[in-house]
Coordinates of C-alpha atoms in Angstrom, one line a residue:
X1 CA -108.8 103.0 72.0
X2 CA -112.1 101.5 72.8
X3 CA -114.0 104.0 70.7
X4 CA -112.2 102.9 67.5
X5 CA -114.3 99.9 66.5
X6 CA -117.7 101.6 67.1
X7 CA -116.5 104.5 65.0
X8 CA -115.2 102.1 62.3
X9 CA -118.5 100.2 62.3
X10 CA -120.3 103.3 61.1
X11 CA -118.3 103.2 57.9
X12 CA -118.7 99.5 57.1
X13 CA -121.6 98.2 55.0
X14 CA -124.5 96.8 57.0
X15 CA -123.9 93.3 55.6
X16 CA -120.7 93.2 57.7
X17 CA -122.4 94.1 61.0
X18 CA -124.4 91.8 63.4
X19 CA -126.3 92.7 66.5
X20 CA -124.3 92.4 69.7
X21 CA -126.9 89.9 71.0
X22 CA -125.7 87.4 68.3
X23 CA -122.4 87.1 70.3
X24 CA -123.1 84.8 73.1
X25 CA -121.4 85.7 76.3
X26 CA -121.6 82.1 77.5
X27 CA -118.9 80.9 75.1
X28 CA -115.5 82.3 74.5
X29 CA -115.2 80.3 71.3
X30 CA -118.2 82.1 69.9
X31 CA -116.4 85.5 70.3
X32 CA -112.7 84.6 70.2
X33 CA -111.6 88.2 69.9
X34 CA -113.7 89.6 72.8
X35 CA -113.4 88.0 76.2
X36 CA -116.5 87.5 78.3
X37 CA -117.5 90.7 80.0
X38 CA -116.7 91.1 83.7
X39 CA -119.6 91.8 86.0
X40 CA -119.1 93.5 89.4
X41 CA -121.9 94.6 91.7
X42 CA -124.4 94.1 88.9
X43 CA -122.6 96.4 86.5
X44 CA -120.8 95.4 83.4
X45 CA -117.2 96.5 83.5
X46 CA -114.6 96.6 80.8
X47 CA -112.6 93.5 79.9
X48 CA -108.9 93.1 79.2
X49 CA -107.5 96.1 77.3
X50 CA -110.4 98.5 78.1
X51 CA -110.0 101.8 79.8
X52 CA -110.5 101.5 83.5
X53 CA -114.1 102.6 84.5
X54 CA -115.4 102.7 81.0
X55 CA -118.6 100.9 80.3
X56 CA -118.4 97.8 78.3
X57 CA -120.0 98.1 74.9
X58 CA -121.2 95.2 72.9
X59 CA -119.3 94.7 69.7
X60 CA -119.7 92.3 66.8
X61 CA -117.0 89.6 66.5
X62 CA -117.4 89.8 62.8
X63 CA -116.4 93.5 62.9
X64 CA -113.2 92.6 64.7
X65 CA -112.5 89.9 62.1
X66 CA -113.1 92.3 59.3
X67 CA -110.6 94.8 60.9
X68 CA -108.0 92.1 61.2
X69 CA -108.6 90.9 57.7
X70 CA -108.3 94.5 56.3
X71 CA -105.1 95.0 58.3
X72 CA -103.7 91.8 57.0
X73 CA -104.6 92.7 53.5
X74 CA -103.0 96.1 53.7
X75 CA -99.8 94.6 55.1
X76 CA -99.7 92.0 52.4
X77 CA -100.2 94.7 49.8
X78 CA -97.4 96.8 51.2
X79 CA -95.0 93.8 51.2
X80 CA -96.0 93.0 47.7
X81 CA -95.2 96.6 46.5
X82 CA -91.9 96.5 48.3
X83 CA -91.0 93.2 46.8
X84 CA -91.9 94.4 43.3
X85 CA -89.8 97.6 43.8
X86 CA -86.8 95.6 45.0
X87 CA -87.0 93.3 42.0
X88 CA -87.0 96.3 39.7
X89 CA -83.9 97.8 41.3
X90 CA -80.4 97.0 40.1
X91 CA -79.3 93.5 41.2
X92 CA -76.0 93.2 42.9
X93 CA -75.2 89.5 43.6
X94 CA -73.5 88.9 47.0
X95 CA -71.4 85.9 47.8
X96 CA -74.5 84.4 49.5
X97 CA -76.2 84.3 46.1
X98 CA -73.4 82.1 44.8
X99 CA -72.5 80.0 47.9
X100 CA -74.6 77.1 46.7
X101 CA -72.5 76.7 43.6
X102 CA -71.3 73.1 43.4
X103 CA -67.7 72.2 44.3
X104 CA -65.6 71.0 41.4
X105 CA -65.1 67.3 41.4
X106 CA -61.7 66.5 39.9
X107 CA -63.0 63.1 38.8
X108 CA -64.5 65.0 35.9
X109 CA -61.1 65.1 34.4
X110 CA -61.2 61.4 33.8
X111 CA -64.3 61.6 31.7
X112 CA -64.2 61.5 27.9
X113 CA -65.7 63.3 24.9
X114 CA -68.8 65.4 24.7
X115 CA -70.1 64.0 28.0
X116 CA -67.3 65.9 29.7
X117 CA -68.3 69.2 28.2
X118 CA -71.9 68.7 29.2
X119 CA -70.9 67.8 32.7
X120 CA -68.5 70.7 32.8
X121 CA -71.2 73.1 31.7
X122 CA -73.4 71.9 34.5
X123 CA -70.7 72.3 37.1
X124 CA -69.7 75.7 36.0
X125 CA -72.9 77.2 34.6
X126 CA -73.2 79.8 37.4
X127 CA -69.7 81.0 36.6
X128 CA -69.7 80.8 32.8
X129 CA -69.5 84.5 32.1
X130 CA -66.5 85.0 34.3
X131 CA -64.8 81.8 33.3
X132 CA -65.2 82.8 29.6
X133 CA -63.9 86.3 30.3
X134 CA -67.1 87.9 29.2
X135 CA -67.4 89.7 32.5
X136 CA -64.3 91.6 33.7
X137 CA -63.0 92.5 37.1
X138 CA -63.5 96.3 37.4
X139 CA -63.1 96.8 41.1
X140 CA -62.4 95.1 44.4
X141 CA -63.3 96.1 48.0
X142 CA -60.7 95.1 50.6
X143 CA -62.0 96.9 53.7
X144 CA -63.3 93.6 55.1
X145 CA -60.2 91.5 54.4
X146 CA -59.4 88.9 57.1
X147 CA -56.1 87.0 57.0
X148 CA -54.2 84.0 58.3
X149 CA -55.7 81.8 61.0
X150 CA -58.7 84.0 61.5
X151 CA -59.9 83.4 57.9
X152 CA -59.3 79.7 58.1
X153 CA -61.8 79.5 60.9
X154 CA -64.5 80.8 58.6
X155 CA -63.8 78.9 55.3
X156 CA -62.4 75.7 54.1
X157 CA -60.8 77.1 51.0
X158 CA -57.2 77.0 52.2
X159 CA -56.8 80.6 51.0
X160 CA -54.8 82.9 53.3
X161 CA -57.5 85.6 53.3
X162 CA -61.2 86.2 52.9
X163 CA -63.6 89.1 53.0
X164 CA -62.7 90.7 49.6
X165 CA -65.5 91.6 47.3
X166 CA -65.0 91.3 43.5
X167 CA -67.0 93.5 41.3
X168 CA -67.6 92.5 37.6
X169 CA -68.9 94.1 34.5
X170 CA -68.6 93.8 30.8
X171 CA -66.0 96.1 29.4
X172 CA -65.9 97.3 25.8
X173 CA -62.3 96.5 25.1
X174 CA -62.8 97.0 21.4
X175 CA -63.7 100.6 21.9
X176 CA -60.5 101.3 23.8
X177 CA -58.3 99.3 21.5
X178 CA -59.3 101.1 18.3
X179 CA -58.1 104.5 19.7
X180 CA -56.3 104.4 23.0
X181 CA -55.8 108.2 23.5
X182 CA -59.6 108.6 23.6
X183 CA -60.0 106.4 26.6
X184 CA -56.5 106.6 28.1
X185 CA -57.4 105.7 31.7
X186 CA -59.2 102.6 32.9
X187 CA -61.8 104.6 34.7
X188 CA -62.8 106.1 31.3
X189 CA -63.2 102.7 29.8
X190 CA -65.3 101.7 32.8
X191 CA -67.6 104.7 32.2
X192 CA -67.8 104.3 28.5
X193 CA -68.8 100.6 29.0
X194 CA -71.7 101.6 31.4
X195 CA -69.8 100.0 34.3
X196 CA -70.2 103.1 36.4
X197 CA -73.9 102.2 36.7
X198 CA -74.9 99.9 39.6
X199 CA -77.4 98.0 37.5
X200 CA -74.6 96.6 35.3
X201 CA -72.4 95.4 38.2
X202 CA -72.2 91.9 39.8
X203 CA -70.5 91.6 43.2
X204 CA -69.2 88.3 44.5
X205 CA -66.7 86.9 47.0
X206 CA -63.3 87.0 45.4
X207 CA -61.9 83.8 47.0
X208 CA -65.0 81.9 45.8
X209 CA -64.7 83.2 42.3
X210 CA -61.0 82.4 42.2
X211 CA -61.6 78.8 43.4
X212 CA -64.2 78.1 40.8
X213 CA -62.2 79.6 37.9
X214 CA -59.0 77.8 38.9
X215 CA -61.0 74.6 39.3
X216 CA -62.2 75.0 35.8
X217 CA -58.7 75.7 34.5
X218 CA -57.2 72.7 36.4
X219 CA -59.7 70.3 34.9
X220 CA -59.0 71.6 31.4
X221 CA -55.2 71.3 32.0
X222 CA -55.6 67.7 33.3
X223 CA -57.6 66.8 30.2
X224 CA -54.8 68.3 28.1
X225 CA -57.2 69.4 25.5
X226 CA -57.9 72.8 24.0
X227 CA -60.9 74.6 25.4
X228 CA -63.5 74.7 22.7
X229 CA -64.4 78.3 23.7
X230 CA -60.8 79.4 23.4
X231 CA -60.8 80.4 27.1
X232 CA -57.3 81.0 28.5
X233 CA -55.5 83.1 31.0
X234 CA -53.0 85.7 29.9
X235 CA -50.0 85.9 32.2
X236 CA -48.7 89.4 32.9
X237 CA -46.1 90.4 30.2
X238 CA -44.9 93.5 32.0
X239 CA -45.7 96.3 34.5
X240 CA -45.2 100.0 34.1
X241 CA -44.6 102.2 37.1
X242 CA -43.9 105.9 37.0
X243 CA -43.1 109.1 38.8
X244 CA -46.3 110.8 37.6
X245 CA -46.7 113.1 34.6
X246 CA -43.7 111.5 32.9
X247 CA -45.1 109.8 29.8
X248 CA -46.4 106.5 31.2
X249 CA -49.7 106.9 29.5
X250 CA -47.8 107.1 26.2
X251 CA -46.2 103.8 27.1
X252 CA -49.7 102.2 27.7
X253 CA -51.1 103.6 24.5
X254 CA -48.1 102.3 22.5
X255 CA -48.4 98.8 24.0
X256 CA -52.0 98.8 22.9
X257 CA -51.6 100.3 19.5
X258 CA -48.8 98.1 18.4
X259 CA -51.0 95.0 18.5
X260 CA -54.7 95.8 19.4
X261 CA -55.9 92.3 18.9
X262 CA -53.1 90.6 20.7
X263 CA -52.5 93.0 23.7
X264 CA -54.7 94.0 26.6
X265 CA -53.4 96.9 28.6
X266 CA -54.9 98.0 32.0
X267 CA -54.0 101.7 32.4
X268 CA -54.2 102.5 36.2
X269 CA -57.0 100.0 36.9
X270 CA -58.7 100.1 40.2
X271 CA -58.4 96.4 41.0
X272 CA -54.6 96.5 40.7
X273 CA -54.3 99.7 42.6
X274 CA -56.4 98.4 45.4
X275 CA -54.8 95.0 45.5
X276 CA -51.3 96.4 45.8
X277 CA -52.1 98.5 48.9
X278 CA -54.6 96.1 50.5
X279 CA -52.2 95.2 53.4
X280 CA -50.3 98.5 53.6
X281 CA -49.7 100.3 56.8
X282 CA -49.3 99.5 60.5
X283 CA -53.1 99.2 61.0
X284 CA -53.5 96.7 58.2
X285 CA -55.4 93.5 58.9
X286 CA -53.2 91.4 56.7
X287 CA -49.5 90.8 56.0
X288 CA -47.2 90.7 53.0
X289 CA -47.9 87.0 52.3
X290 CA -51.6 87.7 52.1
X291 CA -51.1 90.8 50.0
X292 CA -49.0 88.7 47.5
X293 CA -51.7 86.0 47.2
X294 CA -54.5 88.6 46.7
X295 CA -52.4 90.4 44.0
X296 CA -51.9 87.1 42.2
X297 CA -55.6 86.3 42.3
X298 CA -56.6 89.7 41.0
X299 CA -54.1 89.5 38.1
X300 CA -55.3 86.0 37.3
X301 CA -58.9 87.1 37.0
X302 CA -58.0 90.2 35.0
X303 CA -56.2 87.9 32.5
X304 CA -59.1 85.7 31.6
X305 CA -60.2 85.9 27.9
X306 CA -61.9 83.9 25.3
X307 CA -60.3 85.8 22.4
X308 CA -57.8 83.5 20.6
X309 CA -55.7 86.4 19.5
X310 CA -55.2 88.0 23.0
X311 CA -51.9 86.8 24.3
X312 CA -50.1 89.6 26.2
X313 CA -51.3 91.6 29.2
X314 CA -49.7 94.7 30.6
X315 CA -50.5 96.9 33.6
X316 CA -49.7 100.5 33.9
X317 CA -50.0 101.2 37.6
X318 CA -50.9 104.5 39.3
X319 CA -47.9 106.5 40.4
X320 CA -48.4 105.8 44.1
X321 CA -48.2 102.1 43.3
X322 CA -44.5 102.6 42.9
X323 CA -44.3 102.3 46.7
X324 CA -45.7 98.8 46.5
X325 CA -43.4 97.3 43.8
X326 CA -42.3 94.8 46.4
X327 CA -45.7 93.1 46.3
X328 CA -45.3 92.7 42.5
X329 CA -41.8 91.3 42.9
X330 CA -42.9 88.7 45.4
X331 CA -46.0 87.7 43.4
X332 CA -44.3 87.6 39.9
X333 CA -40.5 87.7 40.4
X334 CA -39.8 86.8 36.8
X335 CA -42.0 89.4 35.2
X336 CA -40.2 92.5 33.9
X337 CA -41.2 96.0 34.9
X338 CA -40.1 99.6 34.2
X339 CA -40.1 102.8 36.2
X340 CA -40.6 105.9 34.0
X341 CA -39.1 109.2 35.3
X342 CA -38.1 112.6 34.0
X343 CA -35.9 115.6 34.7
X344 CA -37.0 116.9 38.1
X345 CA -37.8 120.5 37.1
X346 CA -39.8 119.3 34.1
X347 CA -41.8 116.9 36.2
X348 CA -42.5 119.5 38.8
X349 CA -43.7 121.9 36.1
X350 CA -46.1 119.3 34.9
X351 CA -47.6 119.4 38.4
X352 CA -47.1 123.0 39.4
X353 CA -46.9 125.1 36.3
X354 CA -48.0 128.5 37.5
X355 CA -50.0 129.1 34.4
X356 CA -52.1 126.0 35.0
X357 CA -52.4 126.3 38.7
X358 CA -54.0 129.8 38.4
X359 CA -56.8 128.2 36.4
X360 CA -57.2 125.2 38.7
X361 CA -57.1 126.8 42.2
X362 CA -59.6 125.0 44.4
X363 CA -61.5 126.5 47.4
X364 CA -59.2 127.9 49.9
X365 CA -56.5 128.7 47.4
X366 CA -54.7 125.3 47.5
X367 CA -53.2 124.3 44.2
X368 CA -55.0 121.5 42.4
X369 CA -51.9 119.4 42.0
X370 CA -51.8 115.6 42.4
X371 CA -48.4 115.8 44.2
X372 CA -49.8 117.9 47.0
X373 CA -53.1 116.0 47.7
X374 CA -51.6 114.3 50.8
X375 CA -50.4 117.6 52.4
X376 CA -53.0 117.6 55.1
X377 CA -52.3 113.9 56.0
X378 CA -48.8 113.1 54.8
X379 CA -47.7 109.4 54.8
X380 CA -45.0 108.2 57.1
X381 CA -42.3 107.8 54.4
X382 CA -42.8 111.4 53.3
X383 CA -42.5 112.6 56.9
X384 CA -39.3 110.6 57.3
X385 CA -37.8 111.8 54.1
X386 CA -38.5 115.4 55.1
X387 CA -36.8 114.7 58.5
X388 CA -33.8 113.2 56.7
X389 CA -33.4 116.5 54.9
X390 CA -33.7 118.4 58.2
X391 CA -37.2 119.7 57.4
X392 CA -40.5 119.6 59.2
X393 CA -43.1 118.3 56.8
X394 CA -45.7 120.7 58.2
X395 CA -43.5 123.6 57.2
X396 CA -42.9 122.6 53.6
X397 CA -44.1 124.8 50.8
X398 CA -46.2 123.4 48.1
X399 CA -43.2 123.1 45.8
X400 CA -41.2 121.4 48.5
X401 CA -44.0 119.0 49.4
X402 CA -44.5 118.1 45.8
X403 CA -40.7 117.4 45.3
X404 CA -40.6 115.4 48.5
X405 CA -43.6 113.3 47.4
X406 CA -42.0 112.6 44.0
X407 CA -38.8 111.7 45.7
X408 CA -40.5 109.0 47.8
X409 CA -41.7 107.4 44.6
X410 CA -38.3 107.5 43.0
X411 CA -36.5 106.2 46.0
X412 CA -39.0 103.4 46.5
X413 CA -38.5 102.3 42.9
X414 CA -34.8 102.5 43.2
X415 CA -34.7 100.2 46.3
X416 CA -36.7 97.6 44.5
X417 CA -34.7 98.0 41.2
X418 CA -31.5 97.1 43.0
X419 CA -33.0 93.9 44.3
X420 CA -34.7 92.8 41.0
X421 CA -31.8 91.2 39.2
X422 CA -32.4 93.2 36.1
X423 CA -36.2 92.6 36.0
X424 CA -36.8 96.2 37.0
X425 CA -35.2 99.1 35.0
X426 CA -35.5 102.9 34.9
X427 CA -36.6 104.6 31.7
X428 CA -36.1 108.3 31.3
X429 CA -38.7 110.4 29.4
X430 CA -36.3 111.8 26.8
X431 CA -36.5 109.8 23.6
X432 CA -39.2 107.6 25.1
X433 CA -40.7 106.4 21.8
X434 CA -37.4 105.3 20.4
X435 CA -36.6 103.5 23.6
X436 CA -39.9 101.7 23.5
X437 CA -39.4 100.5 19.9
X438 CA -35.7 99.7 20.0
X439 CA -35.2 98.3 23.5
X440 CA -38.0 98.2 26.1
X441 CA -40.6 96.3 24.1
X442 CA -38.4 93.8 22.2
X443 CA -35.6 93.3 24.7
X444 CA -37.0 94.0 28.2
X445 CA -40.6 92.8 27.7
X446 CA -39.6 90.3 25.1
X447 CA -42.3 91.2 22.5
X448 CA -41.4 91.2 18.8
X449 CA -42.1 94.3 16.9
X450 CA -42.6 94.1 13.1
X451 CA -42.7 97.1 10.8
X452 CA -46.5 97.5 11.0
X453 CA -46.4 97.5 14.8
X454 CA -43.6 100.0 14.7
X455 CA -45.6 102.3 12.5
X456 CA -48.6 102.1 14.8
X457 CA -46.5 103.1 17.8
X458 CA -45.2 106.1 15.9
X459 CA -48.7 107.1 14.8
X460 CA -50.1 106.9 18.3
X461 CA -47.1 108.9 19.7
X462 CA -48.0 111.8 17.4
X463 CA -51.2 112.3 19.4
X464 CA -51.4 113.7 22.9
X465 CA -51.6 110.6 25.1
X466 CA -54.6 111.9 27.1
X467 CA -56.6 113.5 24.3
X468 CA -59.8 112.0 25.6
X469 CA -62.7 113.3 23.5
X470 CA -60.7 115.7 21.3
X471 CA -57.5 114.6 19.6
X472 CA -54.6 116.9 20.0
X473 CA -51.2 116.7 18.4
X474 CA -48.4 116.0 20.8
X475 CA -45.8 118.8 21.1
X476 CA -42.4 118.5 22.8
X477 CA -42.5 120.9 25.8
X478 CA -39.3 120.1 27.8
X479 CA -37.5 123.4 26.9
X480 CA -40.7 125.4 27.5
X481 CA -41.0 123.9 31.0
X482 CA -37.5 124.7 31.9
X483 CA -37.9 128.2 30.7
X484 CA -41.1 128.9 32.7
X485 CA -40.0 127.2 35.9
X486 CA -39.9 129.3 39.0
X487 CA -37.0 129.7 41.4
X488 CA -39.1 127.9 44.1
X489 CA -39.6 124.9 41.8
X490 CA -35.9 124.7 40.8
X491 CA -34.8 125.0 44.4
X492 CA -37.2 122.3 45.7
X493 CA -36.2 120.0 42.8
X494 CA -32.5 120.4 43.7
X495 CA -33.1 119.7 47.4
X496 CA -35.3 116.7 47.2
X497 CA -35.0 115.1 43.7
X498 CA -31.5 115.6 42.4
X499 CA -30.0 112.6 44.3
X500 CA -32.6 110.1 43.2
X501 CA -32.6 111.5 39.6
X502 CA -28.8 110.9 39.4
X503 CA -29.2 107.4 40.8
X504 CA -32.0 106.5 38.4
X505 CA -29.8 107.4 35.5
X506 CA -27.4 104.7 36.6
X507 CA -30.1 102.1 36.2
X508 CA -31.7 103.4 33.0
X509 CA -32.3 101.5 29.8
X510 CA -31.1 103.2 26.6

């Protein structure tokens, strides 16, 4: 209001104030912030911005200038503080941060000697940590994926999709490899490596990263020389799918323990799980072809390493990924895979053992079982399976829902197994360690096992596969599970799982 400046002037030092008479009313330039007073009927009236009817008061132009200067200074100070705060916060690089990275000129491949390495380092310096495999893909975000023609309008990459974010961090693989049962799941390795903290993450556009790294690899291939840093990409040697709670973690631990320096095993990693289901469902924004390309790109990035000894890469996929084996088969038709399963009652008991459920009841009394998590919003294939058995999915008991859920995994794996021309096989839980040593690893995955590797597998098999922080000896529990099983569990197993169990036995590896 009009009284603000007069009140402010009482708080300013006298050296900043001038008499009003020093501001000539004859020149607007003399007082640029105060228009010449209006005079009407001999009385001085307020100018623009004054309250109607209020008497004009003479004000120093320097006072106004001081106010503006103070306001500007305060604004600048606030901006400075905000800028400093943001610089101190964790930095997450977006794709905009990297979009000025230079394109890869293939003419580099024609260069010779040290000059090539120097030019290569300049071309790829912004991508060095990813190219060398020093930073690892720990997550992807697919909610913004755009496919086909729509994506081609927005980029010139030729990729069939865009809008996927790739999140990188440095994983401590040595910590996992020295004792797999202590970090049996990928999320535990992520946490132990500090990659659950935002400040350690780098986020970029996935398509752009893939372009740059493939460009680098192509140049190296064209030069037909060994990378001085030992950088190479491990192709997938095998995939492990499973019914859930059937010994798949033991398989992952055994693959790691048999050759820690030569093998890298991703145990239920987030990037793979997300890539498999990126184009799943009727409301998906992308199709199977896009999903396959995305899956290949993710596996490619996860296989980068500068370790000269790392040669074989394996993926143990989350149980629900068994519904997306088709994506794997399209992306890597020649790569072998297995589906681990178990006697239905024993599997059900691993999920719904009454002794464990009583300790894990969640709010509302619902059992804390993985196989019943989707009960409030069951997927379409489970609804259809229940209908095929003459049941309404909303009327299923916990035991029946769990059995139906497991049946959808088994039947999905069976459908893909029958199309895989022997690349996909079933592996029953009983005698799993012997099967790994004698058949699965050497014959199906094609990896030689020497006596030292065999002994390391036997040693890791003696420990409970999910020991985490405290090592526990593994104890065979099949008979105990059968004995403690309830009539409801046995009945649900017979209804929903007996058929797929029998069929899986026909496709099992011995």
